[in-house]
Every structure is written in structure tokens, then in C-alpha cells.
């Protein structure tokens, strides 16, 4: 049985700046996903970063053993 059959989805209205909306459209087009899927993925990633922050750890983009970007949330 599909997860959505067990737990019905919730609908959300969302206001975005024009820049944020353009980025969302771009990410959706580049990934082949729809905008809702991109937002769900972003929310999941935010949750991972938040959980690691609570443990005193951080997440980063690493290339050749060098941190290129640290993923930070306030």
C-alpha cells in the first residue's frame, strides 16, 4: 500500500519572492521533478542539517578532501 494511501497529504499555500520562485522553477526543470518534489527534497535536506546541528556536527560539500561549502542553517 502506498504511503499516501496511509497518510493523506496536506495542501499548503506558499508565498515566494520572484527570485525564489525562479530558482524553484529552474531546479525543477533541471532535475526533471515538479516543484512540489523539489520542495519536499529541500525540506528533507533541511531536516538532516538541523538534526546534525543538534548533535554538534555539520554537513559540507567536499571535493578532494577539501571542504568547498559548509551547509549552515541559523
Short mmCIF file of C-alpha atoms in Angstrom, two decimals, residues 34-72:
data_model
loop_
_atom_site.label_atom_id
_atom_site.label_comp_id
_atom_site.label_asym_id
_atom_site.label_seq_id
_atom_site.Cartn_x
_atom_site.Cartn_y
_atom_site.Cartn_z
CA UNK A 34 7.91 19.04 -10.28
CA UNK A 35 8.11 22.00 -7.92
CA UNK A 36 6.41 20.11 -5.07
CA UNK A 37 9.01 17.32 -5.30
CA UNK A 38 11.84 19.86 -5.21
CA UNK A 39 10.33 21.49 -2.11
CA UNK A 40 9.88 18.09 -0.40
CA UNK A 41 13.51 17.20 -1.13
CA UNK A 42 14.65 20.57 0.20
CA UNK A 43 12.62 20.07 3.36
CA UNK A 44 14.15 16.62 3.87
CA UNK A 45 17.67 18.04 3.44
CA UNK A 46 16.90 20.87 5.87
CA UNK A 47 15.77 18.25 8.39
CA UNK A 48 19.05 16.35 8.03
CA UNK A 49 21.12 19.52 8.50
CA UNK A 50 19.02 20.50 11.53
CA UNK A 51 19.40 17.06 13.14
CA UNK A 52 23.17 17.10 12.64
CA UNK A 53 23.43 20.64 14.01
CA UNK A 54 21.69 19.47 17.21
CA UNK A 55 24.40 16.81 17.55
CA UNK A 56 27.15 19.41 17.18
CA UNK A 57 28.03 18.26 13.68
CA UNK A 58 27.86 19.97 10.31
CA UNK A 59 27.35 18.98 6.70
CA UNK A 60 29.58 20.08 3.87
CA UNK A 61 30.30 19.68 0.18
CA UNK A 62 33.73 18.06 -0.04
CA UNK A 63 35.97 17.68 -3.07
CA UNK A 64 39.41 16.05 -2.95
CA UNK A 65 39.29 16.03 0.88
CA UNK A 66 38.68 19.80 0.94
CA UNK A 67 35.52 21.46 2.20
CA UNK A 68 34.15 23.53 -0.66
CA UNK A 69 30.94 24.65 1.07
CA UNK A 70 29.61 24.15 4.55
CA UNK A 71 25.84 23.79 4.78
CA UNK A 72 24.75 26.08 7.61
#
